[in-house]
Coordinates of C-alpha atoms in Angstrom, one line a residue:
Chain A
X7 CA 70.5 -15.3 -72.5
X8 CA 68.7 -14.8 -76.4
X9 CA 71.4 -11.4 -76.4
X10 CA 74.3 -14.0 -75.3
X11 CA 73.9 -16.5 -77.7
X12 CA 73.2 -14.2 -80.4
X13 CA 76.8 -12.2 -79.3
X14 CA 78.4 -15.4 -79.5
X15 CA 77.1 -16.7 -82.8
X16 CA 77.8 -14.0 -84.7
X17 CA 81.7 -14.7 -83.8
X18 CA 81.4 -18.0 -85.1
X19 CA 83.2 -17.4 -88.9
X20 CA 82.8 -21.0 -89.8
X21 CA 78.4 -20.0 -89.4
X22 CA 79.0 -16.9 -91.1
X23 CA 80.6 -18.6 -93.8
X24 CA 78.4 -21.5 -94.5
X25 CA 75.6 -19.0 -94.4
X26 CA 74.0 -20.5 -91.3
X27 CA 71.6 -18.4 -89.4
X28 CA 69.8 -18.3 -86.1
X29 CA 66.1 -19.5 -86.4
X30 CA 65.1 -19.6 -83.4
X31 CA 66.3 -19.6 -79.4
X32 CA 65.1 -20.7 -76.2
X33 CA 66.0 -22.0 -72.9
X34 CA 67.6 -25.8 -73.7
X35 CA 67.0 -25.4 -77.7
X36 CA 68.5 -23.6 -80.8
X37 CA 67.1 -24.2 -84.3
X38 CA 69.5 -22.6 -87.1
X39 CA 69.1 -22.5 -90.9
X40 CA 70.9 -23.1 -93.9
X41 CA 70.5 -23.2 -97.8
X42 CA 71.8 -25.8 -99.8
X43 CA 75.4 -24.3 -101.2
X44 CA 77.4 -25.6 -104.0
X45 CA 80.7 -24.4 -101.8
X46 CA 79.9 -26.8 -99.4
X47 CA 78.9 -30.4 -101.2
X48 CA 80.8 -33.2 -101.7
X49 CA 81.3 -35.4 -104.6
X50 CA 77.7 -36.7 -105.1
X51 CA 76.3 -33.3 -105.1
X52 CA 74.9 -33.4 -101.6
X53 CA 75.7 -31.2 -98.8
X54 CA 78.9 -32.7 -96.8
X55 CA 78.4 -34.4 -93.6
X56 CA 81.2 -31.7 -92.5
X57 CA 78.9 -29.1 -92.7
X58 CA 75.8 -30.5 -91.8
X59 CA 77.5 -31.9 -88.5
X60 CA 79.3 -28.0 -87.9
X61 CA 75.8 -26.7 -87.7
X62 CA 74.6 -29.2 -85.9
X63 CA 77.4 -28.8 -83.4
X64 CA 76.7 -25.3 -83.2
X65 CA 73.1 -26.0 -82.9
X66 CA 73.7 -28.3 -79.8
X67 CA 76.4 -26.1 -78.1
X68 CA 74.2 -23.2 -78.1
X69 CA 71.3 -25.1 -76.5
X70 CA 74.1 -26.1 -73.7
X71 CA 75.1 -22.3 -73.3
X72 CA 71.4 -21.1 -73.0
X73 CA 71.5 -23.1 -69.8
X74 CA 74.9 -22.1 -68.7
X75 CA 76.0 -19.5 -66.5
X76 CA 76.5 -16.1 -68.0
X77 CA 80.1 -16.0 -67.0
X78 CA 80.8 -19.8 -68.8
X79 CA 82.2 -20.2 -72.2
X80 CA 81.2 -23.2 -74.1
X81 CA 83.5 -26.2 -76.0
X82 CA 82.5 -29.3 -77.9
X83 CA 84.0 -32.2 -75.9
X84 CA 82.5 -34.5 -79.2
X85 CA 79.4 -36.0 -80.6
X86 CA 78.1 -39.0 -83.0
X87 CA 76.6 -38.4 -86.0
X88 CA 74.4 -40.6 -88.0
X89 CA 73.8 -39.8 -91.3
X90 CA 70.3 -41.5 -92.1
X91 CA 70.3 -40.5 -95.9
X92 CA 72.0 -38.3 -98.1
X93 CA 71.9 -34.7 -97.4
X94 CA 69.7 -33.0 -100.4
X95 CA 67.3 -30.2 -100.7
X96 CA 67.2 -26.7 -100.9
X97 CA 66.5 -25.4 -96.8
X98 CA 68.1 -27.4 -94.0
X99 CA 67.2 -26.5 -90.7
X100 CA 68.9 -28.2 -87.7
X101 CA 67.9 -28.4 -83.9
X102 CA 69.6 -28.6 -80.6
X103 CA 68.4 -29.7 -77.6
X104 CA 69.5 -29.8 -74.1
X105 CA 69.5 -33.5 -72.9
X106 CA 70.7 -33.7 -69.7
X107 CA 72.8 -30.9 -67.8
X108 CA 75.8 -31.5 -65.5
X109 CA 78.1 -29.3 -63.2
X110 CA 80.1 -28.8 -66.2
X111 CA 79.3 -31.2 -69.0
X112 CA 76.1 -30.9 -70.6
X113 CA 74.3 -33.7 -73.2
X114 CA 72.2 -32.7 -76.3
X115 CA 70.5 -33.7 -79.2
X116 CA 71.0 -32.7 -82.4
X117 CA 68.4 -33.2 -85.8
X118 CA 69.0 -32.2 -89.0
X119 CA 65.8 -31.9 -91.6
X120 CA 65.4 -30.9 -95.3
X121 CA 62.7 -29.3 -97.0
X122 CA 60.1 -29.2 -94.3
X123 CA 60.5 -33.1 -93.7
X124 CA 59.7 -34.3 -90.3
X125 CA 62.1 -37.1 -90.4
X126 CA 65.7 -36.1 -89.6
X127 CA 68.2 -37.1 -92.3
X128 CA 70.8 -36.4 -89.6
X129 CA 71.2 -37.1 -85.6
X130 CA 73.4 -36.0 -83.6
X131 CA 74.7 -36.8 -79.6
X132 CA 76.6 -34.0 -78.5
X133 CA 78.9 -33.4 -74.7
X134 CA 79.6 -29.9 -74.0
X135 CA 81.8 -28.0 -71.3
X136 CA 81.2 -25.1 -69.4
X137 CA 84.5 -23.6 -69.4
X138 CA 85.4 -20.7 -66.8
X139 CA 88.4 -18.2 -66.7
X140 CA 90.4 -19.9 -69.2
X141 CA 92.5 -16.9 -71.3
X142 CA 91.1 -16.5 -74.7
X143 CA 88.6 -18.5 -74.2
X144 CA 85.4 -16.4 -73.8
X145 CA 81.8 -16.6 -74.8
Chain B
X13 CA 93.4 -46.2 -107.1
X14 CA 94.8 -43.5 -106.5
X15 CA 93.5 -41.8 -109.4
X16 CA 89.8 -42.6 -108.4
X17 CA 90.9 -40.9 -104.8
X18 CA 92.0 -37.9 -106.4
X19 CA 89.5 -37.6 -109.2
X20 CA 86.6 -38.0 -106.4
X21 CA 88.2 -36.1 -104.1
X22 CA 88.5 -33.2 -106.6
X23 CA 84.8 -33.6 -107.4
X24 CA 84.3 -32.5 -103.2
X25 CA 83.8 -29.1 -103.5
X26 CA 83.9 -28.7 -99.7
X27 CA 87.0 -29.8 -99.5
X28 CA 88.3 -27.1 -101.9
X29 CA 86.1 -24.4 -100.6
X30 CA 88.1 -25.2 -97.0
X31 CA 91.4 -25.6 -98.8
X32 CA 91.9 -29.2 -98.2
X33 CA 94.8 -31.2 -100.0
X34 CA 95.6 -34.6 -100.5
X35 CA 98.5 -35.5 -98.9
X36 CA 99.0 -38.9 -99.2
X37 CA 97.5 -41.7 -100.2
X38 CA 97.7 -45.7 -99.6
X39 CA 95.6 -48.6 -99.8
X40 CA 93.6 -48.4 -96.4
X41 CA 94.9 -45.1 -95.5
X42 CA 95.0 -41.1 -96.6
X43 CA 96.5 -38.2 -95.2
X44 CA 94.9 -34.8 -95.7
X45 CA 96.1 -31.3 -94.9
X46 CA 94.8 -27.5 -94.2
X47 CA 96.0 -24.6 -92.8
X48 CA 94.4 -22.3 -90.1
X49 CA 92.1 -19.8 -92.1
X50 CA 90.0 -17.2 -90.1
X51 CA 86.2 -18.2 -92.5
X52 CA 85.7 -21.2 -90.8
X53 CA 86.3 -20.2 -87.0
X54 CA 84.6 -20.6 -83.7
X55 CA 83.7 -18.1 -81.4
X56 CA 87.0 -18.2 -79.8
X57 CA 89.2 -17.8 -82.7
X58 CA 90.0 -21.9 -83.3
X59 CA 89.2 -23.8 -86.4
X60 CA 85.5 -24.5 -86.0
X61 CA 85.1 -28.5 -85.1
X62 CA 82.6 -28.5 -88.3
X63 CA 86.1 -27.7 -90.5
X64 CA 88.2 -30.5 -88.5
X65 CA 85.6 -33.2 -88.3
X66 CA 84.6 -32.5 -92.2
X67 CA 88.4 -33.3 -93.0
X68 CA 88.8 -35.6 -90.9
X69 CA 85.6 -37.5 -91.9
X70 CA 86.8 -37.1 -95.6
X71 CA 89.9 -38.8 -94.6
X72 CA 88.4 -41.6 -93.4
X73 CA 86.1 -41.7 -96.2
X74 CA 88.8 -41.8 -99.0
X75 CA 90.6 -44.5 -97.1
X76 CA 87.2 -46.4 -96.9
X77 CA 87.1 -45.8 -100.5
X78 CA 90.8 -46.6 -101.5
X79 CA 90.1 -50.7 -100.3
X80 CA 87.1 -50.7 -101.9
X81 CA 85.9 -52.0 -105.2
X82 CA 86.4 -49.6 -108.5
X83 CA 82.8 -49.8 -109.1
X84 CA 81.5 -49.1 -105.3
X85 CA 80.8 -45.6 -104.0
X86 CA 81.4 -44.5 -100.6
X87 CA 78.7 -42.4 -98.4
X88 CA 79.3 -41.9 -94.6
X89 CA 77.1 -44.0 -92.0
X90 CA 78.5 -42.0 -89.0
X91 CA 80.5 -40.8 -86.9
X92 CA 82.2 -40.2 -83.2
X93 CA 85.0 -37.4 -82.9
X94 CA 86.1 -36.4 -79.4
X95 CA 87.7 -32.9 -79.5
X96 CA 90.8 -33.2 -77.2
X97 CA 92.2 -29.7 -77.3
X98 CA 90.9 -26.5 -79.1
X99 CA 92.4 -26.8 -82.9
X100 CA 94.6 -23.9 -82.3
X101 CA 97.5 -23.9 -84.7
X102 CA 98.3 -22.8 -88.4
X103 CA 99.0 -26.0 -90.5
X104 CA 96.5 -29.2 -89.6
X105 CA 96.9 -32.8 -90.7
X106 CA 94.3 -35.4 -90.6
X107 CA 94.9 -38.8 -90.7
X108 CA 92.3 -41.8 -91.6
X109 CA 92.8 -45.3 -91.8
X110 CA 90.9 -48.6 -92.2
X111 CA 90.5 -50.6 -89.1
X112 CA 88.4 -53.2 -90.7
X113 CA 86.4 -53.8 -93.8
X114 CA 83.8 -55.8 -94.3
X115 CA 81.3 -56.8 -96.8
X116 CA 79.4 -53.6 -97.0
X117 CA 81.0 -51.3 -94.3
X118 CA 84.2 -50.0 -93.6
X119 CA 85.4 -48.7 -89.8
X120 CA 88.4 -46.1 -90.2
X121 CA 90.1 -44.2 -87.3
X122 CA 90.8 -40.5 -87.8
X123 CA 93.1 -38.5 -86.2
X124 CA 93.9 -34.9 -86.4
X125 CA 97.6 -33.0 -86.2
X126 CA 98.2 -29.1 -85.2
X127 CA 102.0 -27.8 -86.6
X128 CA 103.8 -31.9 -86.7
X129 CA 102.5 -32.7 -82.8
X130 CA 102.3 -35.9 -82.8
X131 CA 99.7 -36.1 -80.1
X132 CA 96.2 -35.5 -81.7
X133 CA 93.7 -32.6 -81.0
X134 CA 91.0 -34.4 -82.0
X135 CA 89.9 -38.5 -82.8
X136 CA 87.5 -39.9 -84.9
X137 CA 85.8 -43.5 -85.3
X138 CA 84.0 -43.5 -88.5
X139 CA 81.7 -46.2 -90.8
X140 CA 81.8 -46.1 -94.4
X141 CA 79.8 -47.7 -96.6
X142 CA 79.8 -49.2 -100.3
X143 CA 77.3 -48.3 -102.4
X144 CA 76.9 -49.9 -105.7
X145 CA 74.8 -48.9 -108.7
X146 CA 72.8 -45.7 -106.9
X147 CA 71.1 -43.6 -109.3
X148 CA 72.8 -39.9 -108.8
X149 CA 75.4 -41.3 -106.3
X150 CA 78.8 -42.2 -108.6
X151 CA 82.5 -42.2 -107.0
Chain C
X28 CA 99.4 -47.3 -59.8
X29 CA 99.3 -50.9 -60.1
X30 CA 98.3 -51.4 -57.1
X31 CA 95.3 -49.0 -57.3
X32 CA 94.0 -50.5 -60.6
X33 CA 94.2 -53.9 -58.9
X34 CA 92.1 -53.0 -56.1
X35 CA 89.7 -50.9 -57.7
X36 CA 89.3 -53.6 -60.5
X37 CA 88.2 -56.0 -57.9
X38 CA 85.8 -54.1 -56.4
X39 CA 83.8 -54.0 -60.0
X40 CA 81.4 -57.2 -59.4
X41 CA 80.4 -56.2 -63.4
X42 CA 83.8 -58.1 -63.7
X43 CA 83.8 -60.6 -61.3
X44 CA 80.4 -62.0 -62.7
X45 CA 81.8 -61.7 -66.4
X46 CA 84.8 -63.5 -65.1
X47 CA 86.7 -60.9 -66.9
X48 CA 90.8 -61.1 -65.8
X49 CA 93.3 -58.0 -65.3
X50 CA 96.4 -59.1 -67.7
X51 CA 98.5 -56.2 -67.5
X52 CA 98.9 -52.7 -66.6
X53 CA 101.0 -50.3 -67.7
X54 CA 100.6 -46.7 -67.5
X55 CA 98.4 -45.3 -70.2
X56 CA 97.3 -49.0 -71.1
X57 CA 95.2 -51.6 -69.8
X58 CA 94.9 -55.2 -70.9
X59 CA 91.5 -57.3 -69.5
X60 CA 90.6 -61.1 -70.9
X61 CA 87.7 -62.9 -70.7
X62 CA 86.1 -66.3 -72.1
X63 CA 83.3 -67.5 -73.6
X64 CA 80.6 -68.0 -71.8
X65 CA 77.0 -68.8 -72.8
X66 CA 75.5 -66.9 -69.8
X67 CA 76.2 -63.7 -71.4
X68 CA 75.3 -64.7 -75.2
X69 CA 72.9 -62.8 -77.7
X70 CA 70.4 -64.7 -79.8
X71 CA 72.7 -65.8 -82.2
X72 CA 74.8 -67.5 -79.5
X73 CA 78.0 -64.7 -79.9
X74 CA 78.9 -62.9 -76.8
X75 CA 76.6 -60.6 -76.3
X76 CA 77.5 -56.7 -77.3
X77 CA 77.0 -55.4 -73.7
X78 CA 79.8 -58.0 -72.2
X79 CA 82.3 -57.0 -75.0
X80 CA 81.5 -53.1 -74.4
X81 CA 81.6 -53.9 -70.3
X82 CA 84.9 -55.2 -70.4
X83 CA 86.0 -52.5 -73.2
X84 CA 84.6 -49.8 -71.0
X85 CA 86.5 -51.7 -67.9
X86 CA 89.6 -51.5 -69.8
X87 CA 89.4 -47.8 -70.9
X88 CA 88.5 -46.6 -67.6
X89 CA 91.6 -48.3 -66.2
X90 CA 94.1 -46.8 -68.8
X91 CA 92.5 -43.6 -67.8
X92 CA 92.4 -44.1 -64.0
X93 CA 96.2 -45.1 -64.7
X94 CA 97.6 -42.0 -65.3
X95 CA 95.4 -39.9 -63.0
X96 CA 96.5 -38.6 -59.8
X97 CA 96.5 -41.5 -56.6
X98 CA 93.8 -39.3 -55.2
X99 CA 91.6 -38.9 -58.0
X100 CA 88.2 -41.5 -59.0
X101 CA 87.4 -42.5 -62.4
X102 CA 83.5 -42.5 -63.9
X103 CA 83.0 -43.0 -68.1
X104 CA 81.3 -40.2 -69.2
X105 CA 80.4 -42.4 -72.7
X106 CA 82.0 -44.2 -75.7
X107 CA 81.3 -44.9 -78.7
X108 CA 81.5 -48.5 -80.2
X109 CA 81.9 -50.3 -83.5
X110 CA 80.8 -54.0 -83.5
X111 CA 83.0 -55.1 -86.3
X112 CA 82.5 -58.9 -86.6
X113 CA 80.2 -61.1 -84.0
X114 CA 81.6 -62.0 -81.0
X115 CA 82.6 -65.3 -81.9
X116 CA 85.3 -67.1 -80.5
X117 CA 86.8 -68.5 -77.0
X118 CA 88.9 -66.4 -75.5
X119 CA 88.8 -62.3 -76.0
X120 CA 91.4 -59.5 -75.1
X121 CA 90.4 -56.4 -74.8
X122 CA 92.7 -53.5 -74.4
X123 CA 92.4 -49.8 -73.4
X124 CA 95.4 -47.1 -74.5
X125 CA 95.1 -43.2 -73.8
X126 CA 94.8 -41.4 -76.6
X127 CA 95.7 -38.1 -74.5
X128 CA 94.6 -36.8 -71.1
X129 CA 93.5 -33.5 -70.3
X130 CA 92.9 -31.8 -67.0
X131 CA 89.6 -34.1 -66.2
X132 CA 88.7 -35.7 -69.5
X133 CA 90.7 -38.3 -70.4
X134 CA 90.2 -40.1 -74.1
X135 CA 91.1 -43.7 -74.5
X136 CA 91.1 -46.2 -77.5
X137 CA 89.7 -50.1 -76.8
X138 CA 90.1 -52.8 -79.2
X139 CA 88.9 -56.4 -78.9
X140 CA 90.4 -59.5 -80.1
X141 CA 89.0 -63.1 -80.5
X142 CA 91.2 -66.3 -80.2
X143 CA 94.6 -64.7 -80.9
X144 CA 93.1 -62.5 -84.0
X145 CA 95.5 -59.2 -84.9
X146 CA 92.4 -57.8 -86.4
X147 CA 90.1 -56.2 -83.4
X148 CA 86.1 -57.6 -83.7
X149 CA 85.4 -54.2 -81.9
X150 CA 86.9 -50.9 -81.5
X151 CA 86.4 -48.3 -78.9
X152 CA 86.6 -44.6 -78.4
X153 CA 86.0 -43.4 -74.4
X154 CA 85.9 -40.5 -72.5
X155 CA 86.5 -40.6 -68.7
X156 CA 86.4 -38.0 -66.3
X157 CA 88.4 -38.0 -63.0
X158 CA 86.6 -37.2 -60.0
X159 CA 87.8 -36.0 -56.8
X160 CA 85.9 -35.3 -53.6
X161 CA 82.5 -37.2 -53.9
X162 CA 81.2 -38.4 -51.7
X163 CA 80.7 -42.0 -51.9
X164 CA 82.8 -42.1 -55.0
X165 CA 86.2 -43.2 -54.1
X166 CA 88.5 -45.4 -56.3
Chain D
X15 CA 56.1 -58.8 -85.0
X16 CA 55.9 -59.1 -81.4
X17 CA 56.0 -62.8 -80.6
X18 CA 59.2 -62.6 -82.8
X19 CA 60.3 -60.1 -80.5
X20 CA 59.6 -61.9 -77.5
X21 CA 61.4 -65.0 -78.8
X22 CA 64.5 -63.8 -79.6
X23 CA 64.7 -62.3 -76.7
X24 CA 64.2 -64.7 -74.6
X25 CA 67.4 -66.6 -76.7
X26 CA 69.4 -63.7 -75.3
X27 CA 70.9 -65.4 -72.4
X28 CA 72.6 -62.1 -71.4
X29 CA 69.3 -60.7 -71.0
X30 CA 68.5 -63.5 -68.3
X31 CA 71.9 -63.5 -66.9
X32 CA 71.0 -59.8 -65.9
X33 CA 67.2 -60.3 -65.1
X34 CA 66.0 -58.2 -67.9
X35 CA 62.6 -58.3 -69.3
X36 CA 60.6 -57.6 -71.8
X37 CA 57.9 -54.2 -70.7
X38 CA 56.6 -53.9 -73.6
X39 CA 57.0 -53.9 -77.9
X40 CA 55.8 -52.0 -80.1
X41 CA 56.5 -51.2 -83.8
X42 CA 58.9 -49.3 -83.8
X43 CA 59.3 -48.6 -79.9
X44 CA 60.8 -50.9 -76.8
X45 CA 60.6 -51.3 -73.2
X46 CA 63.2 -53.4 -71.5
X47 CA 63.1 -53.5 -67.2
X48 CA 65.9 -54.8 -65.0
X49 CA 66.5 -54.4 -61.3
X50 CA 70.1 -53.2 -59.3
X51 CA 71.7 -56.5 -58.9
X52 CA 75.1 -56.2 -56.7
X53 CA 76.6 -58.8 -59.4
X54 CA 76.6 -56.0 -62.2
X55 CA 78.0 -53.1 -60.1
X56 CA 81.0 -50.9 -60.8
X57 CA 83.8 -50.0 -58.3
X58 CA 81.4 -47.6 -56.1
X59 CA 78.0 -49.7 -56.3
X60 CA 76.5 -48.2 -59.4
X61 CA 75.2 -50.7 -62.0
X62 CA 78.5 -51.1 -64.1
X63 CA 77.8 -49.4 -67.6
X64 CA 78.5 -52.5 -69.3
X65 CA 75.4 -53.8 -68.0
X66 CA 73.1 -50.6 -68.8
X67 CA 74.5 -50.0 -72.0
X68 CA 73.8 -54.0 -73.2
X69 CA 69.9 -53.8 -71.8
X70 CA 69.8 -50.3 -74.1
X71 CA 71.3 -51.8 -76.7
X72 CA 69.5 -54.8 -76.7
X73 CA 66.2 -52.3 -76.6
X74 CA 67.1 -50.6 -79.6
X75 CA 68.2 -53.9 -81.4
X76 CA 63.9 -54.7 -80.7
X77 CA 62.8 -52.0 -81.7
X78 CA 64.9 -52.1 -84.9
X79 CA 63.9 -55.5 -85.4
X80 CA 60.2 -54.5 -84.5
X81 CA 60.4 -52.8 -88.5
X82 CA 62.2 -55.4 -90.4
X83 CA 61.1 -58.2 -92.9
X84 CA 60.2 -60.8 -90.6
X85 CA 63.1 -63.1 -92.1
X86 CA 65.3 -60.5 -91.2
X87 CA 68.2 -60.9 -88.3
X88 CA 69.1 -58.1 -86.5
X89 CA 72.7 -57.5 -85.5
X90 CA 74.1 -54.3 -83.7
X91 CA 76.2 -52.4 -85.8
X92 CA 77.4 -49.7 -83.3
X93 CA 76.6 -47.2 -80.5
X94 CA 77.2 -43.9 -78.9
X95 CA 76.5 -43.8 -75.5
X96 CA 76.3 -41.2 -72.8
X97 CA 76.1 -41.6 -69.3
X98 CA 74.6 -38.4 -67.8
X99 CA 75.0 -39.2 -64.1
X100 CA 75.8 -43.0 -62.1
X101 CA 73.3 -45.5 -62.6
X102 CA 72.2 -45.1 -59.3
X103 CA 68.3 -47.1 -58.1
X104 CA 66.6 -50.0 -57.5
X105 CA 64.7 -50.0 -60.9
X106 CA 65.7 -49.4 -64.1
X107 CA 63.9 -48.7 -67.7
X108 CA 65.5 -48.7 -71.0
X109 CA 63.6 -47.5 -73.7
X110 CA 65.0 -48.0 -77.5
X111 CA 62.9 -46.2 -80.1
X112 CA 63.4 -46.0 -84.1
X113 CA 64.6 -42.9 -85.4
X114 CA 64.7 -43.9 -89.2
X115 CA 64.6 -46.9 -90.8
X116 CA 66.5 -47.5 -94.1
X117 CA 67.3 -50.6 -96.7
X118 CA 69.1 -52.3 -94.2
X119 CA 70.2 -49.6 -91.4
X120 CA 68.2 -48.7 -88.7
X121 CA 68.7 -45.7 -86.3
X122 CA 67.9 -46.1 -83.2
X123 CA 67.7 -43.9 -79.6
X124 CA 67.7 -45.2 -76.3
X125 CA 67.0 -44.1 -72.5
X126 CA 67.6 -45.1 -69.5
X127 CA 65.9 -43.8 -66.5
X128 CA 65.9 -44.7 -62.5
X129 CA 63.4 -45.0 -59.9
X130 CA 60.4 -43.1 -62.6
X131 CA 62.4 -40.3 -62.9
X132 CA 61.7 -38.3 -66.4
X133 CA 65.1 -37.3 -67.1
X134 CA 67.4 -40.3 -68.5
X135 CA 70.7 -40.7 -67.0
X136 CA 72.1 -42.7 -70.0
X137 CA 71.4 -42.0 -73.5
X138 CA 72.4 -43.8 -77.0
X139 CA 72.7 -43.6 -80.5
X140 CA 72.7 -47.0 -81.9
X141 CA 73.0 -47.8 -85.6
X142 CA 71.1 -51.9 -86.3
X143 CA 71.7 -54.1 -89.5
X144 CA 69.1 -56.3 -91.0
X145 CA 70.9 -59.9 -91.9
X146 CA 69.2 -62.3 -94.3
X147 CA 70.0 -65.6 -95.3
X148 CA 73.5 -65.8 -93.0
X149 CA 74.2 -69.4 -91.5
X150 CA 74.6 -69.3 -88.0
X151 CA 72.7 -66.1 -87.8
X152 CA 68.6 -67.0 -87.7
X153 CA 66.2 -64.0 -85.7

C-alpha cells in the first residue's frame, strides 16, 4: 500500500511543484510537508489558500487510496475548506484522514498546521471515488 | 476599481507563478483564465484540483473585492468546490461572481470552463470577507 | 418524471410535517414552498437553518432524481450551505437546478427566497448519488 | 455559560418540534439527542437529512456559543455536510465541537452517530458568527 501511494505521489506535478513531500503514511492517514514559498503567496504575503487546500486534497485523497483496493484509482469528488487564519510560517504540514469509507466514495479530514502549532489554521472535508477501469485513469 | 483588482491581483504571486490572467472584470464579477501546463498536474495527467480551485477561489475573491470598499481587504473564509469532471483540456476559464454581500461577508459562486464548454468542470461556493485596518494585511 | 417526483415527494414525511409544497417540476429543476411557521423557529424567532436546508436538500434531490433513469433512487451524499440573511419572512421558495450530471453523481444548485425577494437568503451546492438495486431503497 | 446554553435552546422551537435535547455542554464541546420520529423521515424511512443536519447544526451553533462573550448572539453562518450512509436507528447523537475560535468566527465540527456506533454516519463543517448589539437578534 506505503509502495502504491508513494508510486502515485510522485506523478502528482502540481506536489512536485509546490515542493510538497510525503511525511508520513499509514492505513487511513497521510501527513505531507511543505515550506513556505514566495511562488506560491498571495497578495498579503501568505501562502494561498490554493495551495494550502491542493496539499490538503492530496493529503485526504491519499488517506482514501490507502484504504482502497489496489486495482482503484482515486478522484476528488470536492471538499470544504475553512480557512481559520492566515496561512504564515515557515513549515506547513497537512494531514488526512479517513472518515468514513464507502463502496466507492470515501469521507476524510483534512488539517493544515504551521510551525509546530497544534491548532489547525486550515480544515478540510474531503469525498473521494474509487474509480475502476476507466482509460487513462490509473493510480 | 478595477485598478485595485489588477494592482492586487498582480501583487498574487500564485497566480503568476500558475500563469493566471485577468480576464475580465466587473463590479460583482471577474473572469480569470489559464491554460493546461504539465507543473501543476495530478497523477493522471489533469490540472491538479489545487491549480483549479486556487483560480477559481481567486475569482471569487477579486469579485468579493471589486463590491467592496477601497479601504477594505479581502481574505477567504472558505470554501465548497465539487469537481464535476477531470479538468482535462488546454485553455480553462474561471468564473466568480457575488451572490450576496453583506456587512462583513461576501458569498460568490465560482465556476470553471475547459476549451469554451459552457457546462462547468468544477463549482464553487465561496465567503469572503472585509478586513479593515489589519496590520500586514493591505489590498 | 413528474409523476415519479410527485409520488416520491409525498412519501417524504420530512415535508409533510414542514408543510413544505411541490410548485413545479421540470427536468433538471425543482421548485418547493413553504411558510412560516413558529414550530420550526431558532432562538431568534427566524426559521430555523435545518428547515431551510431540509427543503433545499428536498429540492436538489428532486432536480437530480429528475433527470435520472425511471429505475434509478436518489440519496444526498452532502451539500454545502451559505446562510446569507436570517430566515425572516412569510412565505419561502426554494429551488433546486442541475448544475451537471454524471454517471451517479449528480451536482445541483438551491437557492432560497423570502416573500417574493430576487436576492436568495441561502444558497446551495449538492451532490446526489443515484442508487439502483437496494434493497429497501426504492424511489 | 451553560445555563445560557440551555436557554436558548430551549427558545429553539425547531429543536422541540423534533424532540431534541440537550446531553450535555461543555466549553467548547456539545451533545444534542433526538429519537427516529416517522414525521422527519425521507422517501425510504431514514430520518430526512434536513432533520439531522439542523440538530448538528444547532450542536455546533452551542458549542460555538459555549466560547463567546456572554452578550454575544450566535448565528450560523454556513455548513458542509456529509452524509456517510442513511440515517438509519432508533437513537441518534450529534456532537458539535470547536475547532478554532476567532474574533467573531467560529469553526466548528459535528457528528452524528446511530444506535452507539463509533463511526459517524454524517459529518459537518460549520462556520458560527458572534452578533452583538443586533435588534431582534438577543442570545
Amino acid at each position: 500500500m506505503r509502495a502504491r501511494v508513494r508510486a502515485s505521489f510522485a506523478r502528482q506535478a502540481m506536489m512536485t511543484t509546490l515542493g510538497a513531500e510525503l511525511v508520513s503514511v499509514d492505513r487511513g492517514r497521510v501527513e505531507l510537508g511543505i515550506n513556505h514559498d514566495a511562488r506560491f503567496t498571495q497578495q498579503h504575503g501568505f501562502m494561498h489558500a490554493g495551495a494550502v487546500a491542493g496539499v490538503l486534497d492530496s493529503a485526504c485523497g491519499y488517506a482514501a487510496f490507502s484504504v482502497m483496493p489496489a486495482e482503484a484509482a482515486v478522484l476528488t469528488v470536492g471538499y470544504s475548506i475553512n480557512l481559520l487564519a492566515p496561512a504564515a510560517g515557515e513549515r506547513f504540514v497537512m494531514t488526512g484522514a479517513v472518515v468514513r469509507a464507502g463502496r466507492t466514495l470515501v469521507v476524510c479530514r483534512g488539517e493544515a498546521f504551521a510551525d509546530g502549532a497544534t491548532v489547525p489554521f486550515a480544515v478540510m472535508q474531503a469525498t473521494l471515488t474509487a474509480l475502476y477501469n476507466r482509460p487513462g485513469i490509473e493510480h
